[in-house]
Structures are given as C-alpha cells and as structure tokens.
Coordinates of C-alpha atoms and ligand atoms in Angstrom, one line a residue:
M47 CA 0.2 0.3 -0.1
S48 CA 1.4 3.6 -0.7
A49 CA 2.0 6.3 1.8
L50 CA -0.7 7.9 3.3
I51 CA -0.2 12.0 2.1
V52 CA -2.1 15.1 3.8
K53 CA -2.8 18.2 1.9
Q54 CA -2.1 20.5 5.1
A55 CA -2.6 23.9 3.1
Y56 CA -3.6 25.5 -0.1
I57 CA -1.8 23.9 -3.2
P58 CA -3.5 24.3 -7.0
S59 CA -5.8 21.9 -8.1
M60 CA -3.3 20.6 -10.9
L61 CA -0.9 19.2 -8.1
E62 CA -4.0 17.6 -6.4
D63 CA -5.1 16.1 -9.7
L64 CA -1.4 14.7 -10.0
I65 CA -1.0 13.3 -6.8
N66 CA -4.8 12.1 -6.6
K67 CA -4.2 10.4 -9.8
Q68 CA -1.4 7.9 -8.3
Y69 CA -1.5 8.2 -4.6
K70 CA -4.3 9.0 -1.7
M71 CA -4.3 12.5 -0.5
I72 CA -6.4 13.4 2.5
D73 CA -7.4 17.5 2.2
L74 CA -7.1 19.0 5.5
A75 CA -6.5 22.4 3.8
E76 CA -10.4 23.3 4.6
A77 CA -9.9 22.4 8.3
Q78 CA -7.0 24.9 8.3
G79 CA -5.0 21.5 8.1
I80 CA -5.5 20.5 11.3
T81 CA -7.4 17.1 12.5
D82 CA -8.0 15.2 15.5
N83 CA -8.5 12.0 13.3
E84 CA -6.2 9.3 15.2
E85 CA -6.1 7.0 12.0
I86 CA -4.7 10.0 10.2
L87 CA -2.3 11.2 12.5
N88 CA -0.6 8.1 13.1
N89 CA -0.5 6.6 9.7
T90 CA 0.4 10.1 7.6
E91 CA 3.7 9.8 6.2
I92 CA 3.8 12.9 4.0
M93 CA 2.3 16.4 4.2
I94 CA 2.2 18.5 1.5
T95 CA 2.1 22.6 1.7
N96 CA 3.2 25.7 1.0
G97 CA 6.0 27.9 2.5
E98 CA 4.1 30.2 3.9
A99 CA 1.7 27.8 5.7
K100 CA 2.7 27.4 9.8
V101 CA 4.1 23.9 10.0
G102 CA 5.7 24.4 13.4
K103 CA 6.7 21.9 16.4
D104 CA 3.5 21.6 17.5
L105 CA 1.6 20.6 14.3
I106 CA 5.0 18.1 13.4
D107 CA 4.3 16.4 17.1
K108 CA 0.8 15.8 16.5
Y109 CA 2.0 13.3 13.3
N110 CA 3.7 9.9 14.9
N111 CA 4.7 8.7 11.5
L112 CA 5.7 11.7 9.5
K113 CA 8.7 11.1 7.2
L114 CA 8.3 14.2 4.3
I115 CA 7.2 17.4 4.0
A116 CA 6.7 18.6 0.6
D117 CA 6.6 22.4 0.2
F118 CA 4.9 24.0 -2.9
G119 CA 7.2 26.8 -3.5
V120 CA 10.8 27.5 -3.0
G121 CA 10.5 29.5 0.3
Y122 CA 10.2 27.6 3.5
D123 CA 9.7 30.1 5.9
G124 CA 6.3 28.5 7.6
I125 CA 7.9 25.3 7.8
D126 CA 10.3 24.7 11.0
V127 CA 12.7 22.7 9.1
N128 CA 15.1 22.6 11.7
Y129 CA 12.9 20.7 14.1
A130 CA 11.6 18.4 11.2
V131 CA 15.2 17.4 10.3
K132 CA 15.9 16.8 14.2
K133 CA 12.9 14.3 14.0
G134 CA 14.3 12.8 11.0
I135 CA 11.6 14.4 8.9
K136 CA 12.9 15.1 5.1
V137 CA 11.5 18.4 3.7
T138 CA 11.4 19.5 -0.2
H139 CA 10.8 22.7 -1.8
T140 CA 10.7 24.1 -5.4
P141 CA 13.6 26.0 -6.1
G142 CA 14.8 27.1 -10.1
V143 CA 11.5 26.5 -11.9
L144 CA 10.0 29.7 -10.5
T145 CA 13.5 31.7 -11.0
D146 CA 12.5 33.2 -14.1
D147 CA 8.8 34.3 -13.4
V148 CA 9.9 36.2 -10.0
A149 CA 12.8 37.7 -12.0
D150 CA 10.5 38.9 -14.7
L151 CA 8.1 40.3 -12.5
G152 CA 10.6 42.0 -10.1
V153 CA 12.0 43.7 -13.9
G154 CA 8.6 44.5 -14.8
L155 CA 7.8 46.2 -11.2
L156 CA 10.7 48.3 -11.4
I157 CA 10.3 49.8 -14.9
A158 CA 6.5 49.8 -14.2
L159 CA 7.1 52.1 -10.9
S160 CA 10.0 54.2 -12.6
R161 CA 8.1 55.2 -15.7
E162 CA 4.5 55.2 -13.7
I163 CA 3.0 52.8 -16.1
P164 CA 0.0 52.1 -14.3
K165 CA -0.8 55.9 -13.4
A166 CA -0.1 56.5 -17.3
D167 CA -2.5 53.8 -18.5
K168 CA -5.5 55.2 -16.1
F169 CA -4.4 58.8 -17.6
V170 CA -5.6 57.5 -21.0
K171 CA -8.3 55.1 -20.0
Y172 CA -10.2 57.7 -17.9
G173 CA -10.1 60.3 -20.8
K174 CA -7.7 62.6 -19.0
W175 CA -5.3 62.9 -21.9
Q176 CA -8.2 64.0 -24.1
E177 CA -9.2 66.5 -21.3
L178 CA -5.9 67.9 -20.5
G179 CA -4.4 67.7 -23.6
M180 CA -0.4 66.7 -25.2
G181 CA 2.3 66.8 -22.6
S182 CA -0.1 66.9 -19.6
F183 CA 1.0 63.5 -18.2
S184 CA 3.9 64.5 -15.8
W185 CA 7.6 63.1 -16.7
T186 CA 8.7 59.9 -15.0
H187 CA 12.2 58.3 -14.4
K188 CA 14.5 57.1 -16.5
V189 CA 15.8 52.9 -16.0
S190 CA 18.7 52.6 -18.3
G191 CA 21.5 53.6 -16.7
S192 CA 20.8 53.8 -13.2
R193 CA 22.2 52.3 -10.1
V194 CA 20.2 49.0 -9.0
G195 CA 21.1 47.1 -5.4
I196 CA 20.1 43.7 -5.2
V197 CA 19.8 42.1 -1.6
G198 CA 19.9 38.7 -1.8
M199 CA 22.0 37.5 -5.0
G200 CA 20.8 34.0 -4.9
R201 CA 18.8 32.5 -7.6
I202 CA 16.3 35.0 -7.9
G203 CA 18.8 37.9 -7.2
S204 CA 20.9 36.9 -9.9
A205 CA 18.4 36.4 -12.5
I206 CA 17.0 40.0 -12.1
A207 CA 21.1 41.2 -12.0
K208 CA 21.2 39.3 -15.3
R209 CA 18.1 40.8 -17.1
L210 CA 18.8 44.2 -15.7
S211 CA 22.5 44.2 -17.1
A212 CA 20.6 44.5 -20.6
F213 CA 19.6 48.1 -19.5
D214 CA 23.2 49.3 -18.7
V215 CA 22.5 49.3 -15.2
T216 CA 25.4 49.3 -12.6
I217 CA 24.6 46.7 -10.3
G218 CA 25.8 46.4 -6.5
Y219 CA 24.5 43.7 -4.2
C220 CA 24.6 42.5 -0.5
N221 CA 24.5 38.3 -0.2
Q222 CA 25.8 36.1 2.6
S223 CA 29.0 35.4 0.1
K224 CA 30.6 37.3 -2.6
V225 CA 29.1 36.0 -6.2
D226 CA 31.7 35.4 -9.1
N227 CA 31.1 38.5 -11.4
E228 CA 33.4 41.2 -11.1
N229 CA 30.8 43.1 -13.0
Y230 CA 28.5 43.7 -9.9
L231 CA 29.8 45.5 -6.7
Y232 CA 29.7 43.5 -3.4
F233 CA 28.9 45.7 -0.5
S234 CA 28.9 44.3 2.9
S235 CA 26.6 46.8 4.4
L236 CA 23.0 47.0 3.4
V237 CA 23.0 51.0 4.3
D238 CA 25.6 51.7 1.9
L239 CA 23.9 49.4 -0.9
A240 CA 21.2 51.6 0.1
S241 CA 22.9 54.6 -0.3
F242 CA 24.3 53.5 -3.7
S243 CA 21.1 52.5 -5.0
D244 CA 18.4 54.4 -7.2
F245 CA 16.2 51.1 -6.9
L246 CA 16.7 48.4 -4.2
V247 CA 15.6 45.2 -5.1
V248 CA 14.8 42.8 -1.9
C249 CA 15.3 38.8 -2.7
V250 CA 16.4 37.5 0.5
P251 CA 14.7 34.6 2.1
G252 CA 12.0 35.2 5.1
I253 CA 13.9 33.8 7.6
K254 CA 13.7 35.2 11.0
E255 CA 17.0 36.8 10.9
N256 CA 15.6 38.8 7.9
C257 CA 12.6 39.9 9.7
H258 CA 12.2 43.9 9.2
L259 CA 16.0 43.9 7.6
I260 CA 14.8 46.8 5.4
N261 CA 14.1 49.2 8.3
K262 CA 14.1 52.9 8.9
N263 CA 18.0 53.1 8.4
V264 CA 18.2 51.4 5.2
L265 CA 15.1 53.3 3.8
K266 CA 16.4 56.8 5.0
A267 CA 19.7 55.8 3.2
L268 CA 17.8 54.7 0.1
G269 CA 16.8 58.3 0.2
A270 CA 13.9 60.6 -1.6
S271 CA 15.3 59.5 -5.1
G272 CA 15.3 56.2 -4.8
A273 CA 12.8 53.1 -5.0
L274 CA 11.9 50.0 -3.2
I275 CA 11.1 46.6 -5.1
N276 CA 10.2 43.5 -2.9
I277 CA 9.6 40.4 -4.5
S278 CA 10.7 38.4 -1.5
R279 CA 8.5 38.1 1.8
G280 CA 6.4 41.0 3.4
S281 CA 8.3 40.0 6.7
V282 CA 11.8 41.3 5.3
V283 CA 10.2 45.0 5.2
D284 CA 9.1 47.3 8.2
E285 CA 5.6 47.7 6.3
E286 CA 4.7 50.2 8.8
Y287 CA 8.0 52.2 8.7
L288 CA 7.6 52.1 4.7
T289 CA 4.7 53.1 4.8
G290 CA 5.3 56.7 6.6
A291 CA 8.3 56.8 4.4
L292 CA 6.0 56.6 1.4
I293 CA 3.7 59.4 2.6
N294 CA 6.4 61.6 3.5
K295 CA 8.6 60.9 0.5
E296 CA 11.4 59.9 2.3
I297 CA 11.8 57.6 -0.7
R298 CA 10.4 57.8 -4.1
G299 CA 8.1 55.1 -4.3
A300 CA 7.8 51.6 -3.8
A301 CA 6.4 48.3 -5.6
L302 CA 5.7 45.2 -3.6
D303 CA 4.4 42.0 -4.5
V304 CA 4.2 40.8 -0.9
F305 CA 3.2 42.2 2.5
E306 CA 3.7 41.8 6.2
H307 CA 0.1 40.6 6.7
E308 CA -1.1 38.9 3.6
P309 CA -3.8 39.2 1.9
Y310 CA -4.5 42.4 4.4
V311 CA -3.1 45.4 2.9
S312 CA -3.4 48.6 5.0
D313 CA -5.8 51.3 3.3
K314 CA -2.5 54.0 4.0
L315 CA -0.7 51.9 1.6
R316 CA -3.2 50.9 -0.7
N317 CA -4.2 54.7 -1.3
L318 CA -0.8 55.8 -2.2
D319 CA -0.2 56.9 -5.8
N320 CA 3.9 56.5 -5.7
V321 CA 3.1 52.5 -4.9
I322 CA 2.4 49.6 -7.2
L323 CA 1.1 46.7 -5.6
T324 CA 0.5 42.9 -6.8
P325 CA -1.0 40.1 -4.5
H326 CA 2.1 38.0 -4.0
M327 CA 1.6 36.4 -7.8
A328 CA 5.2 36.4 -8.7
S329 CA 5.6 32.8 -9.7
A330 CA 2.1 32.5 -10.8
T331 CA 2.0 31.9 -14.1
W332 CA 0.2 28.5 -16.0
E333 CA 3.7 27.6 -17.1
T334 CA 5.6 27.9 -14.0
R335 CA 2.8 26.4 -11.5
K336 CA 2.8 23.4 -13.3
A337 CA 6.5 23.1 -13.1
M338 CA 6.1 23.5 -9.6
A339 CA 3.4 21.1 -9.2
Q340 CA 5.3 18.4 -11.3
L341 CA 8.6 19.0 -8.9
V342 CA 6.5 18.3 -5.8
F343 CA 5.0 15.4 -7.0
D344 CA 8.5 14.1 -8.3
N345 CA 10.2 14.8 -4.8
V346 CA 7.0 12.7 -3.6
T347 CA 7.5 9.9 -6.0
A348 CA 11.1 9.4 -5.5
F349 CA 10.1 9.7 -1.5
I350 CA 8.0 6.8 -1.9
Q351 CA 10.0 5.1 -4.4
G352 CA 12.9 5.0 -1.8
K353 CA 14.9 7.1 -4.3
E354 CA 17.1 10.1 -3.9
L355 CA 15.1 13.8 -3.4
I356 CA 15.1 15.6 -6.3
T357 CA 15.3 19.2 -4.4
P358 CA 15.6 18.6 -0.5
V359 CA 15.7 21.9 1.3
P360 CA 19.6 22.6 1.8
E361 CA 20.8 21.4 5.1
C362 CA 23.3 24.2 5.3
F363 CA 20.8 27.1 5.6
K364 CA 18.1 26.4 7.5
V365 CA 15.0 28.8 9.0
K366 CA 15.9 28.8 12.7
Ligands
NAD437 N1 6.9 36.8 -4.6 C1 6.8 35.5 -4.6 O1 5.9 35.1 -5.3 C2 8.0 34.4 -4.6 C3 8.5 33.3 -5.6 C4 9.3 33.0 -5.1 C5 10.4 33.1 -3.9 N2 10.2 34.3 -3.2 C6 11.0 34.7 -2.3 O2 12.0 34.5 -2.8 C7 13.2 34.2 -1.8 C8 14.4 34.2 -2.5 O3 14.5 32.9 -3.6 P1 15.8 32.5 -4.1 O4 15.5 30.9 -4.8 O5 16.3 33.4 -5.0 O6 16.5 32.0 -2.9 P2 18.0 31.6 -2.9 O7 18.3 31.0 -1.6 O8 18.9 31.4 -4.1 O9 19.0 33.2 -2.7 C9 18.5 33.7 -1.6 C10 20.1 34.7 -1.4 O10 19.7 35.4 -0.2 C11 20.7 35.8 0.3 N3 20.6 36.2 1.8 C12 19.9 35.7 2.7 N4 20.1 36.5 4.0 C13 20.7 37.8 3.6 C14 20.8 38.8 4.1 N5 20.5 39.2 5.3 N6 21.6 39.9 3.5 C15 22.0 39.3 2.2 N7 21.8 38.3 1.5 C16 20.8 37.4 2.1 C17 21.5 34.4 0.5 O11 22.8 33.9 0.4 C18 21.1 33.6 -0.7 O12 22.2 34.2 -1.9 C19 12.6 33.1 -1.5 O13 13.3 32.6 -0.3 C20 11.1 33.3 -1.6 O14 11.2 33.8 0.0 C21 9.0 35.0 -3.4
DEZ438 O1 8.5 30.7 -2.1 C1 7.6 30.7 -2.9 O2 7.8 30.2 -4.0 C2 6.4 31.8 -3.7 O3 6.1 32.7 -2.5 C3 5.2 31.1 -4.1 O4 5.7 30.7 -5.3 C4 3.9 31.4 -4.0 O5 3.3 30.7 -3.5 P1 1.6 31.3 -3.4 O6 1.8 32.0 -2.1 O7 1.3 32.2 -4.5 O8 0.7 29.9 -3.3

C-alpha cells in the first residue's frame, strides 16, 4: 500500500490532480490543516503544504509517522525545518523552476514603477489625456543607466541582475557571500548598498534573521530619489515604517508583491499613488505553476520509491 498523504494547506488543483491520480491524499486544508483523527495522525507519512503555511513544532509533533514535508514553493519560512530535520523528517521545496517568473515580475515592477505605467494607463483610459491635452502627463524617471542594489544575490537576485544588465545599469549587491561576477559591486553593508542605489530590489528569504531587514536606516539611506521593489517576503520589510516613508516622500516609491499580513494590505498603503501593489503573484503563471506542481509530485514519488529526493531543502541554510 502507498504512503498516506495529507494536504495541509492550499495547493493548486493541478497538483491535487497529479497526486490523486496515483496516490491517496486527504484534504485537511479546509480545516486549516488540523485534525484529531487518530488514524490520520498515526498513519500520515507525507505532508504537502506551501512555504508560508505554519508547520511548526506543535503540528509536526501531532503526526507520529511523518517522514516528508513537501513544500509547493521555494520559500519555506513557515516550516520549522530544523525541528523537522531533528526528528528525521525530510523537507523538499521547488527552487529554480520559478526563478524566471519572479525575476521577470521584479524587473517589470521596477520599470512600471519608475515609468509610472499603471498611472499612465489610467490617465488615458479615464479620458484625462483627452481632457488635458498633449504633454499633460508628468515626466517619469529613467531606468537605463541607473544604479540597482540587489539584496540577496541568490537564484532570483542573480536572474534579476542578469536581466537588468541589458539596461546598462550598475549592479550593486549584498549577499551572504560574494558572487563570481566582477561586473557586480559587492557591499558588505546594506545601508551602504541602499545609499548607492536608485532602486533597491529585495530577494532574500523570509527567515527570522531577515525580519525587518529593510528598516528605517535602510530606507533613509535609499533616500528621496530611491525606490524599493520587494518580490521576496513581506516580513523582510518594516511595512509600517515604509508606509510612513512613502507618505512623507522619504523614498520616491515602492513596488510590492508581498506584504507583512497577506492578504491584508493597509488602507494607507493602498491609497498611495507612489506605489504599485500586486497580490503575491510573482511565480503564478500557468507554465511555472505546472512545473512547480510536477516538482512536488516528483519529490513525493522519489520518496515513495525510496530514491534520492530531487530538491531537498539544503542542510546548510535552515530557518531557525
Ligand atoms: N513573490 C513570490 O511569489 C516569490 C516567489 C518565489 C520566491 N520568493 C521568495 O524569494 C526568496 C529567494 O528565492 P531564491 O530562489 O532566490 O533563494 P536563494 O536561496 O537562491 O537566494 C537567497 C539569497 O539571499 C541571500 N541572503 C539571505 N539572507 C541575507 C541577508 N540578510 N543579507 C544579504 N543576503 C542574504 C543568500 O545568501 C542567498 O544568496 C525565497 O526565499 C522566497 O521567499 C517569492
Ligand atoms: O516561495 C515561493 O515559492 C512563493 O512565495 C510561492 O511561489 C508563492 O506561492 P503562493 O503563495 O502564491 O501560493
């Protein structure tokens, strides 16, 4: 008999279909992933979840026979990976297959923010151009040749740097280690990187250590001509301070795909016109979601067949 699988949190139906075709999966997502059913708690070997869903010690301890937690997503900040690994439970995620999409959106947001594309679109659609005439839309800011600071030069950060290099920008970055590219300027201080940057693009994981990494000091250093782009995790940015900084024009603007209390976004932030807000959709294309679903399925299958896992969460860098 195949291993018992629980669906702990939201995953797309294409992944459910893949799993259900071959295995038996119990849907606990609607009950917020919690059950008291002894049979499920004693027999579940595989949990499928997403990286933001809370899979902490208490939940892990409820399962007596859990062997694999398969995360639909590259980020695994919701999962207590250290505790799972201590208990001999393996964790997999979906790195790589979503890198292009997240980088594409990051670059798209940067350009849309700087050239004020959403505002310009509304200006034409709502008849303002016809009403006010030629030259009535205010000038925007240039992207080509600017200075871009990447916070976290991993898979996604590097893909953003590569794309932006075609715009002749100067790339600076902070990372846990220097990368092998002499064209990129390494900064050991995030405040110095922010001072250097016209655009600061956040690409680090939402681990505890990175909570409010982008804080008052960093935003002050970014300054009135600087803009923030965040496509990583909402927890990395002090959203309350950022909102004030945007209101007071301490920074020029922000483009955010992720928020501290998703899906809640404060009225203050939503009402600003120097922000672009998207609903955590950086990896949400049909093509990428299909590849992510397949990778979760392949990891589950490798586990069931006793083969090496395809994309285990790296042992060297765990959420504490
Ligand atoms: N918006 C979305 O839908 C979406 C989609 C995919 C990924 N993400 C987020 O993007 C994150 C990055 O993904 P990735 O595949 O590039 O991961 P990655 O592990 O390849 O890269 C992360 C990089 O951040 C660096 N880093 C970590 N903490 C740092 C710090 N304090 N200062 C400087 N550098 C630091 C690491 O050295 C690493 O190079 C994920 O963890 C996830 O949270 C968001
Ligand atoms: O970490 C990730 O991979 C992303 O945040 C993930 O792709 C987003 O998934 P969602 O929250 O849209 O289900």
